[in-house]
Amino acid sequence: MSDKKTILIVDDEPDTLTFFSSLLRDNGYETITAENGDAALAKVREARPDLITLDITMPESSGVRCYRELRQSAEFRSIPVIVITGISEDFRGFISSRKQVPPPDGYLSKPVDEQELVGMIGRLLAA
Amino acid sequence: MDLPYRQYFESMPCYVTVQDRDLRIITANARFRQSFGDFEGRRCYQVYKQRPEKCEVCPVERTFRDGLSHSSEERVRCLNGREVAVIVYTEPVLDPDGRIAAVMEMSTDITEIKQLQDLLSESRRRYRTLFEEVPCYISIQDADLNIVDANRLHRRDFGSFLGCKCYEVYKHRKEECYPCPVRDTFLDGAIHEREEVVTSIRGETMNVLVSTAPIRDGAGNLQYVMEMSTNITQIRALQSQLASIGLLIGSVSHGIKGLLNSLNGGIYLVNKGLENGDQARLKQGWEIVLRNVARIRSMVLDILYYAKDREPQYEPLSPAAVIDEVFDLMLDKARSLGVGLAREVDEDVGSLEGDAKALRAMLVNLVENSLDACRLDSKKSGHRVALRASGQGTHVRFEVADNGIGMDRETREKAFTLFFSTKGSEGTGLGLFVANRIACAHGGRIVLESERDAGTRFLVEIPRERPRKPAKEDQCLTQQGATP
């Protein structure tokens, strides 16, 4: 069995999926992708990734709901999640909507700096 | 004459003469003699006016004729050449038989009063000119908001409707506005300011800055209120543009960040491909770059729709296809609101030259407006929105009709004004403004027919051929009317 860590990338934008997949594979990770929240939850159950990057402003099945479900699940709540989104207003709304939910492990704003993303994933997986 | 009366006569502080039927001066008082000198045997007009013939209208003659007292205003000349304005009163002098023996004429010097009167009427005239020619709309209103006076510009743009209510003339409303700055000034006597949207007799809507001031009578009672309105449409249009850019920057910033992120991804793949001599990666990355540059480009064009006049990208197109696309786009939203959406395209609709994307955006805006009009209408059920296209000779007519809440006259007149919305926090006031701008850019127009509680119909007429000269927005007048 491969000792490579698996990262689930969730984003409705195909080019972003290609970008993050290439970047993370180049840095020694396995990657799987999902284009919306429901697909992401299915992939989590199927492959149990080591870390998730999550876009919260997707048209169908919002990332916020996906995040809440992950954190409410005893099985998956320990998987680190990095929230990646376009505007800070969304993030503030997101933060205020999660009263009973702990904050995400990391937060990055688009456009994402690749070194920052790789560095943050490295630190979270080493912890 | 007896002594005390002679003394009174002599010392009268005005010119007093007694004249016979030939207007000869029989006697005169001291003041008269002092100013006009010798009168023996001479006639009134010779002494007073140095004229050879009697005056055309003579109060003395009139008194001889009818025995009554008369008065007139005259100009006379003293011995020293000074012109004096006088007010003349005449009184008959009767003999013991009661016949008129003579007429007493009394002339009071009113030169100073006359000068003051002239000054007063000159300054009145000057103030009237100022009032008339001031480059803003001025009306004077009474406590019932009736316009009792208005200046030239006001009469030119709003008509001569003295005695009519302010809100009828300015806004074609049947009820008083709330709040009303004129009413406020009547209540507290202070100056009030407000911005309003009004409609001229030619149907132009304009933004005006209204200032009111109290007008008091001599006793200090508030009698009228002056309302002065300055046309600030151009300033507002400029500000609206700036504000709409602000709104748009907010709404597109998320999109732009996402596109930049994808662009970063493309650049990353291109760099890695070059580094490792990996052609497949290079190609994949370059495609991402191209795709996202194109998307940024089209987003910028969309922003330009709002920010400034954009030339339509003309291409031959089928009105039927545009209707189909808009129908497909709006069907889900109509279903979710429980509104029936129908489409109908005439066989003879033909084709036209136009900007497909812009016309689609225009119709989507109109359909969205109609769907909102149905959603907001709680008085009826069975709401429908119909989308039609038909050929009208040199034009294609698109029609969006609904049986929703409808508009009153005021709403109709303001419907295409930027940031005018009746939907509270749900409306941005952009949709119909942009729709109208797109119709105008095509050399076409939007006719709006609507009636409160009955429904609304937008008729968009677009010429089949592109206009030689693009229409300027202010030359493109929309028409509004009640549903026939």
Coordinates of C-alpha atoms in Angstrom, one line a residue:
Chain A
M1 CA 0.0 0.0 0.0
S2 CA 1.3 3.4 -0.9
D3 CA 2.4 5.6 2.0
K4 CA 1.4 8.7 0.0
K5 CA -1.2 10.9 1.7
T6 CA -4.5 11.4 -0.2
I7 CA -6.0 14.9 -0.6
L8 CA -9.6 15.5 -1.7
I9 CA -9.9 18.7 -3.7
V10 CA -13.5 20.2 -3.8
D11 CA -14.2 23.0 -6.3
D12 CA -16.8 23.6 -9.0
E13 CA -14.2 25.1 -11.3
P14 CA -12.5 22.4 -13.4
D15 CA -9.4 24.5 -14.1
T16 CA -8.9 24.8 -10.3
L17 CA -9.2 21.1 -9.9
T18 CA -6.5 20.5 -12.6
F19 CA -4.3 23.2 -11.0
F20 CA -4.5 21.8 -7.5
S21 CA -4.2 18.2 -8.6
S22 CA -1.1 18.8 -10.6
L23 CA 0.5 21.0 -7.9
L24 CA -0.2 18.5 -5.1
R25 CA 0.8 15.4 -7.1
D26 CA 4.1 17.3 -8.0
N27 CA 4.6 17.6 -4.3
G28 CA 4.1 13.9 -3.5
Y29 CA 0.4 13.6 -2.7
E30 CA -2.3 11.4 -4.2
T31 CA -5.3 13.5 -5.2
I32 CA -9.0 12.9 -5.8
T33 CA -11.5 15.6 -6.8
A34 CA -15.2 16.5 -6.4
E35 CA -17.2 19.2 -8.1
N36 CA -19.8 19.8 -5.4
G37 CA -20.6 19.2 -1.7
D38 CA -22.6 16.0 -2.2
A39 CA -19.9 14.4 -4.5
A40 CA -17.3 15.4 -1.9
L41 CA -19.2 13.6 0.9
A42 CA -19.4 10.5 -1.3
K43 CA -15.7 10.6 -2.0
V44 CA -14.9 11.1 1.7
R45 CA -16.9 8.0 2.6
E46 CA -15.4 6.1 -0.3
A47 CA -11.7 7.0 0.0
R48 CA -11.3 8.6 3.4
P49 CA -8.8 11.3 2.4
D50 CA -6.1 12.6 4.8
L51 CA -7.0 16.2 4.1
I52 CA -9.6 18.2 2.2
T53 CA -9.4 21.6 0.3
L54 CA -12.9 23.0 0.1
D55 CA -14.3 25.8 -2.0
I56 CA -17.4 27.1 -0.1
T57 CA -19.0 29.2 -2.9
M58 CA -20.3 26.6 -5.3
P59 CA -23.6 26.9 -7.1
E60 CA -25.0 23.4 -6.2
S61 CA -24.8 21.9 -2.8
S62 CA -22.9 24.5 -0.8
G63 CA -19.5 23.9 0.7
V64 CA -20.8 25.3 4.0
R65 CA -23.2 22.4 4.4
C66 CA -20.6 19.9 3.4
Y67 CA -18.2 21.3 6.0
R68 CA -20.9 21.2 8.7
E69 CA -21.7 17.5 7.9
L70 CA -18.0 16.6 8.0
R71 CA -17.6 18.2 11.4
Q72 CA -20.7 16.6 12.8
S73 CA -19.6 13.1 11.7
A74 CA -17.7 11.2 14.4
E75 CA -15.9 9.3 11.7
F76 CA -14.7 12.2 9.6
R77 CA -14.5 15.2 12.0
S78 CA -10.7 14.7 12.5
I79 CA -9.9 15.1 8.8
P80 CA -8.1 18.6 8.4
V81 CA -10.1 20.9 6.1
I82 CA -8.6 24.0 4.3
V83 CA -11.3 26.4 3.2
I84 CA -10.5 28.1 -0.1
T85 CA -12.8 30.9 -1.4
G86 CA -13.0 34.0 -3.5
I87 CA -14.4 36.7 -1.3
S88 CA -13.9 37.4 2.4
E89 CA -17.6 38.2 2.8
D90 CA -18.4 34.6 2.0
F91 CA -15.9 33.5 4.6
R92 CA -17.3 35.8 7.3
G93 CA -20.8 34.5 6.6
F94 CA -19.4 31.0 6.7
I95 CA -17.7 31.5 10.1
S96 CA -20.8 33.1 11.6
S97 CA -23.0 30.2 10.4
R98 CA -21.0 27.5 12.2
K99 CA -22.0 28.2 15.8
Q100 CA -21.7 24.6 17.0
V101 CA -19.0 23.7 14.6
P102 CA -15.2 24.2 15.2
P103 CA -13.4 26.5 12.7
P104 CA -11.6 25.1 9.7
D105 CA -7.9 24.1 10.1
G106 CA -6.8 26.5 7.5
Y107 CA -8.2 29.3 5.3
L108 CA -6.9 30.5 1.9
S109 CA -8.2 33.2 -0.4
K110 CA -8.3 32.9 -4.1
P111 CA -6.1 33.5 -6.1
V112 CA -4.1 30.9 -4.1
D113 CA -0.4 31.2 -3.8
E114 CA 1.0 27.7 -4.5
Q115 CA 3.8 27.8 -1.9
E116 CA 1.3 28.8 0.7
L117 CA -1.0 25.9 -0.1
V118 CA 1.7 23.3 -0.2
G119 CA 3.2 24.7 3.0
M120 CA -0.1 24.7 4.9
I121 CA -0.9 21.1 3.8
G122 CA 2.6 20.0 4.9
R123 CA 2.2 21.5 8.3
L124 CA -1.3 20.1 8.8
L125 CA -0.4 16.6 7.8
A126 CA 2.8 16.6 9.9
A127 CA 0.8 17.6 13.1
Chain B
M1 CA -63.8 135.6 2.1
D2 CA -64.0 136.2 5.8
L3 CA -60.8 136.6 7.6
P4 CA -60.1 133.3 9.3
Y5 CA -61.1 131.4 6.2
R6 CA -59.0 133.6 4.0
Q7 CA -56.1 132.8 6.4
Y8 CA -56.8 129.1 6.2
F9 CA -57.1 129.3 2.4
E10 CA -53.8 131.2 2.1
S11 CA -51.8 128.8 4.4
M12 CA -53.0 125.5 2.8
P13 CA -49.9 123.3 2.2
C14 CA -50.9 122.7 -1.4
Y15 CA -51.8 124.7 -4.5
V16 CA -55.4 126.0 -4.3
T17 CA -57.1 127.9 -7.1
V18 CA -60.7 128.9 -7.8
Q19 CA -61.6 128.8 -11.5
D20 CA -64.6 130.0 -13.6
R21 CA -66.2 128.2 -16.5
D22 CA -63.5 129.4 -18.9
L23 CA -60.9 127.9 -16.6
R24 CA -59.7 131.3 -15.7
I25 CA -58.1 131.5 -12.2
I26 CA -60.2 133.8 -10.1
T27 CA -58.1 133.5 -7.0
A28 CA -55.2 131.3 -5.7
N29 CA -53.4 130.8 -2.4
A30 CA -50.0 131.9 -1.3
R31 CA -48.2 128.7 -2.1
F32 CA -49.6 128.8 -5.7
R33 CA -48.6 132.4 -6.2
Q34 CA -45.1 131.6 -4.9
S35 CA -44.6 128.7 -7.3
F36 CA -46.5 129.9 -10.4
G37 CA -46.4 133.7 -10.0
D38 CA -48.9 136.0 -11.7
F39 CA -52.2 134.5 -12.7
E40 CA -54.4 137.5 -13.3
G41 CA -56.7 136.9 -16.3
R42 CA -54.8 133.7 -17.2
R43 CA -56.2 130.2 -17.6
C44 CA -55.3 127.2 -15.5
Y45 CA -53.5 125.4 -18.3
Q46 CA -51.5 128.4 -19.3
V47 CA -50.2 128.9 -15.8
Y48 CA -49.8 125.3 -14.7
K49 CA -48.6 123.8 -17.9
Q50 CA -47.6 126.7 -20.2
R51 CA -49.8 125.2 -22.9
P52 CA -51.9 127.2 -25.4
E53 CA -55.0 124.8 -25.3
K54 CA -56.9 123.2 -22.4
C55 CA -56.0 119.7 -21.4
E56 CA -57.9 116.8 -23.0
V57 CA -59.3 115.6 -19.7
C58 CA -60.0 118.4 -17.3
P59 CA -61.4 117.6 -13.8
V60 CA -62.5 121.2 -13.4
E61 CA -64.6 121.0 -16.5
R62 CA -66.1 117.8 -15.3
T63 CA -67.1 119.3 -12.0
F64 CA -68.7 122.2 -13.9
R65 CA -70.6 119.6 -15.9
D66 CA -71.8 117.3 -13.2
G67 CA -71.3 119.1 -9.9
L68 CA -69.3 116.3 -8.5
S69 CA -65.8 116.1 -7.1
H70 CA -63.2 114.7 -9.4
S71 CA -59.5 113.9 -9.2
S72 CA -56.6 113.3 -11.5
E73 CA -52.9 113.0 -11.6
E74 CA -51.0 115.7 -13.5
R75 CA -47.5 117.0 -14.2
V76 CA -47.1 120.8 -13.8
R77 CA -44.2 123.1 -14.2
C78 CA -43.2 125.9 -11.7
L79 CA -41.8 129.3 -12.5
N80 CA -38.3 128.0 -11.8
G81 CA -38.8 125.2 -14.3
R82 CA -39.2 122.4 -11.7
E83 CA -41.6 119.6 -12.8
V84 CA -44.0 118.7 -10.1
A85 CA -46.2 115.7 -9.9
V86 CA -49.6 116.6 -8.4
I87 CA -52.8 114.9 -7.4
V88 CA -55.7 117.2 -8.3
Y89 CA -59.0 117.3 -6.5
T90 CA -61.9 119.5 -7.5
E91 CA -64.9 120.7 -5.7
P92 CA -67.8 122.9 -6.9
V93 CA -68.4 126.3 -5.3
L94 CA -72.1 127.1 -5.2
D95 CA -73.9 130.4 -5.3
P96 CA -76.8 131.1 -2.9
D97 CA -79.2 129.6 -5.5
G98 CA -77.3 126.4 -5.5
R99 CA -75.8 126.8 -9.0
I100 CA -72.2 126.2 -9.7
A101 CA -70.5 129.5 -9.7
A102 CA -66.9 128.3 -9.7
V103 CA -64.8 125.3 -9.1
M104 CA -62.1 125.0 -6.4
E105 CA -59.1 123.0 -7.5
M106 CA -56.6 121.7 -5.0
S107 CA -53.3 120.2 -6.2
T108 CA -51.0 118.4 -3.8
D109 CA -47.3 117.9 -4.6
I110 CA -46.7 114.1 -4.8
T111 CA -43.4 114.2 -6.6
E112 CA -41.6 112.3 -3.9
I113 CA -44.3 109.7 -3.5
K114 CA -44.3 109.4 -7.3
Q115 CA -40.5 108.8 -7.4
L116 CA -40.9 106.2 -4.7
Q117 CA -43.7 104.5 -6.6
D118 CA -41.5 104.5 -9.8
L119 CA -38.6 103.0 -7.8
L120 CA -41.0 100.4 -6.3
S121 CA -42.4 99.3 -9.6
E122 CA -38.9 99.2 -11.1
S123 CA -37.7 97.0 -8.4
R124 CA -40.9 94.9 -8.7
R125 CA -40.2 94.5 -12.4
R126 CA -36.5 93.6 -11.6
Y127 CA -37.6 90.9 -9.1
R128 CA -40.2 89.6 -11.5
T129 CA -37.5 89.3 -14.1
L130 CA -35.2 87.5 -11.7
F131 CA -38.0 85.2 -10.7
E132 CA -38.9 84.5 -14.3
E133 CA -35.4 84.0 -15.7
V134 CA -33.7 82.1 -12.8
P135 CA -32.4 78.8 -14.3
C136 CA -34.4 76.5 -12.0
Y137 CA -38.0 75.7 -11.4
I138 CA -39.8 78.0 -9.0
S139 CA -43.3 77.7 -7.8
I140 CA -45.2 79.5 -5.1
Q141 CA -47.7 77.3 -3.2
D142 CA -50.4 77.9 -0.8
A143 CA -51.2 75.8 2.3
D144 CA -53.3 73.4 0.2
L145 CA -50.2 72.9 -2.1
N146 CA -51.9 74.7 -5.0
I147 CA -49.4 76.4 -7.3
V148 CA -50.3 80.1 -7.2
D149 CA -47.3 81.4 -9.2
A150 CA -44.6 79.8 -11.3
N151 CA -41.6 81.0 -13.2
R152 CA -41.0 80.8 -17.0
L153 CA -38.9 77.6 -16.9
H154 CA -41.5 75.9 -14.7
R155 CA -44.3 76.9 -17.1
R156 CA -42.2 75.7 -20.0
D157 CA -41.4 72.3 -18.7
F158 CA -44.4 71.6 -16.5
G159 CA -47.1 73.7 -18.2
S160 CA -49.2 76.6 -16.9
F161 CA -51.3 75.0 -14.3
L162 CA -51.8 77.7 -11.8
G163 CA -54.3 76.6 -9.2
C164 CA -53.4 73.0 -9.6
K165 CA -51.8 70.8 -6.9
C166 CA -48.0 70.6 -6.9
Y167 CA -48.0 66.8 -6.9
E168 CA -50.4 66.6 -9.9
V169 CA -48.2 69.0 -11.9
Y170 CA -44.8 67.5 -10.9
K171 CA -45.6 63.9 -10.5
H172 CA -49.0 63.2 -12.0
R173 CA -50.1 61.8 -8.7
K174 CA -53.5 62.0 -7.2
E175 CA -52.3 62.1 -3.6
E176 CA -50.0 64.3 -1.7
C177 CA -46.4 63.0 -1.5
Y178 CA -44.9 61.9 1.8
P179 CA -42.7 63.4 3.0
C180 CA -43.4 66.8 1.4
P181 CA -40.9 69.6 1.9
V182 CA -43.5 72.3 1.2
R183 CA -45.8 70.8 3.9
D184 CA -42.8 70.6 6.3
T185 CA -42.1 74.3 5.7
F186 CA -45.7 75.2 6.4
L187 CA -45.5 73.3 9.6
D188 CA -42.2 74.7 11.0
G189 CA -41.4 77.8 8.9
A190 CA -38.0 76.4 8.2
I191 CA -36.1 75.7 5.0
H192 CA -36.3 72.0 3.8
E193 CA -34.4 70.1 1.1
R194 CA -35.2 66.9 -0.7
E195 CA -34.4 65.0 -3.8
E196 CA -37.3 64.0 -6.0
V197 CA -37.9 62.4 -9.4
V198 CA -40.4 64.5 -11.4
T199 CA -41.9 64.2 -14.9
S200 CA -42.2 67.1 -17.4
I201 CA -45.1 67.7 -19.8
R202 CA -43.0 66.1 -22.5
G203 CA -42.7 62.9 -20.4
E204 CA -39.0 63.3 -19.5
T205 CA -38.1 62.2 -16.0
M206 CA -35.6 64.3 -14.1
N207 CA -34.0 64.2 -10.8
V208 CA -34.4 67.5 -9.0
L209 CA -33.0 68.9 -5.8
V210 CA -36.0 70.7 -4.1
S211 CA -35.5 73.5 -1.6
T212 CA -38.4 75.3 0.1
A213 CA -38.6 78.7 1.9
P214 CA -41.4 80.4 3.8
I215 CA -43.0 83.6 2.4
R216 CA -44.6 85.7 5.1
D217 CA -47.0 88.6 4.9
G218 CA -46.5 92.0 6.4
A219 CA -47.7 90.7 9.8
G220 CA -45.2 87.8 9.8
N221 CA -47.8 85.2 9.1
L222 CA -46.7 82.3 6.8
Q223 CA -48.7 82.9 3.7
Y224 CA -47.0 80.9 1.0
V225 CA -44.1 78.6 0.5
M226 CA -41.6 79.0 -2.3
E227 CA -40.4 75.7 -3.8
M228 CA -37.2 75.9 -5.9
S229 CA -36.2 72.8 -7.9
T230 CA -32.8 72.4 -9.6
N231 CA -32.4 69.8 -12.3
I232 CA -29.6 67.5 -11.2
T233 CA -30.3 64.7 -13.6
Q234 CA -26.8 64.8 -15.2
I235 CA -25.1 64.8 -11.8
R236 CA -27.3 61.9 -10.7
A237 CA -26.6 60.0 -13.9
L238 CA -22.9 60.4 -13.3
Q239 CA -23.2 59.3 -9.7
S240 CA -25.4 56.4 -10.6
Q241 CA -22.8 55.2 -13.0
L242 CA -20.2 55.4 -10.3
A243 CA -22.5 53.6 -7.9
S244 CA -23.3 50.9 -10.4
I245 CA -19.6 50.3 -11.0
G246 CA -19.3 50.0 -7.3
L247 CA -22.1 47.4 -7.1
L248 CA -20.6 45.5 -10.0
I249 CA -17.2 45.5 -8.6
G250 CA -18.6 43.8 -5.5
S251 CA -20.5 41.2 -7.5
V252 CA -17.8 40.3 -9.9
S253 CA -14.8 40.3 -7.5
H254 CA -15.5 36.7 -6.6
G255 CA -15.6 35.7 -10.2
I256 CA -12.4 37.6 -11.0
K257 CA -10.5 36.0 -8.1
G258 CA -11.7 32.5 -9.3
L259 CA -10.5 33.3 -12.8
L260 CA -7.1 34.5 -11.6
N261 CA -6.8 31.3 -9.6
S262 CA -7.4 29.2 -12.7
L263 CA -4.9 31.4 -14.6
N264 CA -2.3 30.8 -11.9
G265 CA -3.0 27.1 -12.4
G266 CA -2.4 27.4 -16.1
I267 CA 0.8 29.3 -15.6
Y268 CA 2.0 26.7 -13.1
L269 CA 1.4 23.9 -15.6
V270 CA 3.1 25.8 -18.4
N271 CA 6.2 26.4 -16.1
K272 CA 6.3 22.8 -15.0
G273 CA 6.0 21.6 -18.6
L274 CA 8.8 23.9 -19.7
E275 CA 11.0 22.8 -16.8
N276 CA 10.6 19.1 -17.4
G277 CA 10.2 19.2 -21.2
D278 CA 6.7 17.8 -20.7
Q279 CA 4.7 18.8 -23.9
A280 CA 1.4 17.4 -22.6
R281 CA 1.6 19.5 -19.4
L282 CA 2.6 22.5 -21.4
K283 CA -0.3 22.1 -23.7
Q284 CA -2.7 21.5 -20.9
G285 CA -1.5 24.6 -19.0
W286 CA -1.6 26.8 -22.1
E287 CA -5.2 25.8 -22.8
I288 CA -6.2 26.8 -19.3
V289 CA -4.4 30.1 -19.8
L290 CA -6.3 30.8 -23.1
R291 CA -9.6 29.7 -21.7
N292 CA -9.4 31.9 -18.7
V293 CA -8.1 34.9 -20.5
A294 CA -11.2 34.6 -22.8
R295 CA -13.4 34.4 -19.7
I296 CA -11.9 37.5 -18.1
R297 CA -12.3 39.3 -21.4
S298 CA -16.0 38.5 -21.6
M299 CA -16.5 39.4 -18.0
V300 CA -15.0 42.8 -18.6
L301 CA -17.4 43.3 -21.6
D302 CA -20.3 42.5 -19.3
I303 CA -19.1 45.1 -16.8
L304 CA -18.9 47.6 -19.6
Y305 CA -22.6 47.1 -20.3
Y306 CA -23.4 48.8 -17.0
A307 CA -20.4 51.1 -16.8
K308 CA -20.7 52.8 -20.2
D309 CA -22.4 52.7 -23.5
R310 CA -21.3 49.6 -25.3
E311 CA -21.6 49.2 -29.1
P312 CA -23.7 46.1 -29.9
Q313 CA -21.8 43.3 -31.4
Y314 CA -24.0 42.9 -34.5
E315 CA -24.6 39.6 -36.1
P316 CA -27.6 38.2 -38.1
L317 CA -29.8 36.4 -35.7
S318 CA -33.1 34.7 -35.4
P319 CA -35.6 36.2 -32.9
A320 CA -37.1 32.8 -32.5
A321 CA -33.8 31.4 -31.2
V322 CA -33.4 34.4 -28.8
I323 CA -36.9 33.7 -27.4
D324 CA -36.1 30.0 -27.1
E325 CA -32.9 30.7 -25.2
V326 CA -34.6 33.2 -22.8
F327 CA -37.5 30.7 -22.3
D328 CA -35.1 27.9 -21.4
L329 CA -33.1 30.2 -19.1
M330 CA -36.2 31.4 -17.2
L331 CA -38.3 28.3 -17.1
D332 CA -36.9 26.9 -13.8
K333 CA -37.3 30.2 -12.0
A334 CA -40.9 30.6 -13.3
R335 CA -41.8 27.1 -12.1
S336 CA -40.3 27.7 -8.7
L337 CA -42.5 30.7 -8.4
G338 CA -45.6 28.8 -9.7
V339 CA -45.9 31.2 -12.6
G340 CA -46.8 29.8 -16.1
L341 CA -44.3 30.8 -18.7
A342 CA -45.4 30.7 -22.3
R343 CA -43.7 31.5 -25.6
E344 CA -45.1 32.4 -29.0
V345 CA -43.2 33.3 -32.1
D346 CA -45.0 34.5 -35.3
E347 CA -44.2 32.7 -38.5
D348 CA -43.4 35.9 -40.3
V349 CA -41.0 37.1 -37.5
G350 CA -38.0 36.9 -40.0
S351 CA -34.5 37.8 -38.8
L352 CA -32.7 40.8 -37.6
E353 CA -29.2 42.2 -37.0
G354 CA -28.4 42.5 -33.4
D355 CA -26.2 41.6 -30.4
A356 CA -27.6 38.2 -29.4
K357 CA -26.0 38.3 -26.0
A358 CA -27.3 41.8 -25.3
L359 CA -30.8 41.1 -26.5
R360 CA -31.0 38.0 -24.4
A361 CA -29.8 39.9 -21.4
M362 CA -32.5 42.6 -22.1
L363 CA -35.3 40.0 -22.3
V364 CA -34.1 38.1 -19.3
N365 CA -34.3 41.4 -17.3
L366 CA -37.8 42.1 -18.6
V367 CA -39.0 38.5 -17.8
E368 CA -37.4 38.7 -14.3
N369 CA -39.3 42.0 -13.8
S370 CA -42.5 40.2 -14.8
L371 CA -41.9 37.2 -12.6
D372 CA -41.3 39.6 -9.6
A373 CA -44.5 41.4 -10.5
C374 CA -46.4 38.1 -10.3
R375 CA -44.6 37.1 -7.1
L376 CA -45.5 40.4 -5.4
D377 CA -49.2 40.2 -6.4
S378 CA -51.2 38.5 -3.7
K379 CA -54.6 39.6 -5.0
K380 CA -54.8 37.1 -7.9
S381 CA -53.7 33.5 -8.6
G382 CA -53.0 31.9 -11.9
H383 CA -50.1 34.1 -12.8
R384 CA -48.8 34.0 -16.3
V385 CA -45.8 35.5 -18.2
A386 CA -45.9 35.4 -22.0
L387 CA -42.9 35.9 -24.2
R388 CA -43.6 36.7 -27.8
A389 CA -41.8 37.8 -31.0
S390 CA -43.5 39.1 -34.1
G391 CA -42.5 40.8 -37.4
Q392 CA -43.6 44.4 -37.7
G393 CA -42.4 45.5 -41.1
T394 CA -38.9 47.0 -40.7
H395 CA -39.0 46.1 -37.0
V396 CA -39.1 43.0 -34.9
R397 CA -41.3 43.3 -31.8
F398 CA -40.5 41.4 -28.7
E399 CA -43.2 41.3 -26.0
V400 CA -43.1 40.4 -22.4
A401 CA -46.5 40.5 -20.7
D402 CA -47.6 39.5 -17.3
N403 CA -50.8 39.6 -15.2
G404 CA -48.9 40.6 -12.0
I405 CA -49.2 43.5 -9.7
G406 CA -48.9 46.2 -12.4
M407 CA -47.7 49.8 -12.0
D408 CA -49.4 53.1 -11.2
R409 CA -48.5 56.2 -13.3
E410 CA -45.7 57.3 -11.1
T411 CA -44.0 53.9 -11.1
R412 CA -44.5 53.6 -14.9
E413 CA -42.8 57.0 -15.4
K414 CA -39.8 56.0 -13.2
A415 CA -39.5 52.4 -14.2
F416 CA -36.5 52.8 -16.4
T417 CA -34.7 55.2 -14.0
L418 CA -31.4 53.8 -12.7
F419 CA -31.7 52.5 -9.1
F420 CA -35.5 53.1 -9.0
S421 CA -37.0 49.9 -7.5
T422 CA -40.3 49.1 -5.9
K423 CA -39.0 45.9 -4.5
G424 CA -37.3 47.2 -1.4
S425 CA -34.1 45.4 -0.5
E426 CA -34.7 42.8 -3.2
G427 CA -34.4 45.2 -6.1
T428 CA -31.3 46.8 -7.4
G429 CA -33.0 49.2 -9.8
L430 CA -30.6 48.0 -12.5
G431 CA -32.6 45.6 -14.6
L432 CA -35.0 47.8 -16.5
F433 CA -32.4 50.5 -16.8
V434 CA -30.0 48.1 -18.6
A435 CA -32.8 46.6 -20.7
N436 CA -33.7 50.1 -21.9
R437 CA -30.0 50.9 -22.6
I438 CA -29.7 47.8 -24.7
A439 CA -32.9 48.6 -26.8
C440 CA -31.6 52.1 -27.3
A441 CA -28.2 50.9 -28.4
H442 CA -29.9 48.9 -31.1
G443 CA -31.8 52.0 -32.3
G444 CA -35.0 50.6 -30.8
R445 CA -37.3 51.4 -27.9
I446 CA -39.3 49.9 -25.2
V447 CA -43.0 50.8 -24.8
L448 CA -44.3 50.1 -21.4
E449 CA -48.0 49.6 -20.8
S450 CA -49.2 48.9 -17.3
E451 CA -52.1 49.3 -15.0
R452 CA -52.1 48.7 -11.2
D453 CA -53.5 45.3 -10.3
A454 CA -54.0 44.4 -14.0
G455 CA -50.6 43.7 -15.3
T456 CA -47.7 44.9 -17.4
R457 CA -46.7 44.6 -21.0
F458 CA -43.3 45.6 -22.3
L459 CA -43.1 46.0 -26.1
V460 CA -39.6 46.1 -27.4
E461 CA -39.2 47.3 -31.0
I462 CA -35.9 46.6 -32.6
P463 CA -35.1 47.6 -36.2
R464 CA -34.2 44.7 -38.4
E465 CA -31.2 46.5 -39.7
R466 CA -28.5 48.1 -37.5
P467 CA -28.9 51.9 -37.2
R468 CA -26.4 54.0 -39.2
K469 CA -25.7 56.2 -36.1
P470 CA -25.9 54.6 -32.6
A471 CA -28.7 56.2 -30.6
K472 CA -27.8 58.3 -27.6
E473 CA -29.7 57.3 -24.5
D474 CA -31.1 60.7 -23.8
Q475 CA -32.6 60.7 -27.3
C476 CA -34.2 57.4 -26.8
L477 CA -37.5 58.1 -25.1
T478 CA -39.4 55.3 -23.7
Q479 CA -43.2 55.5 -23.8
Q480 CA -45.5 54.7 -21.0
G481 CA -49.2 54.4 -20.8
A482 CA -52.0 52.6 -19.1
T483 CA -52.9 49.2 -20.6
P484 CA -55.4 49.9 -23.4

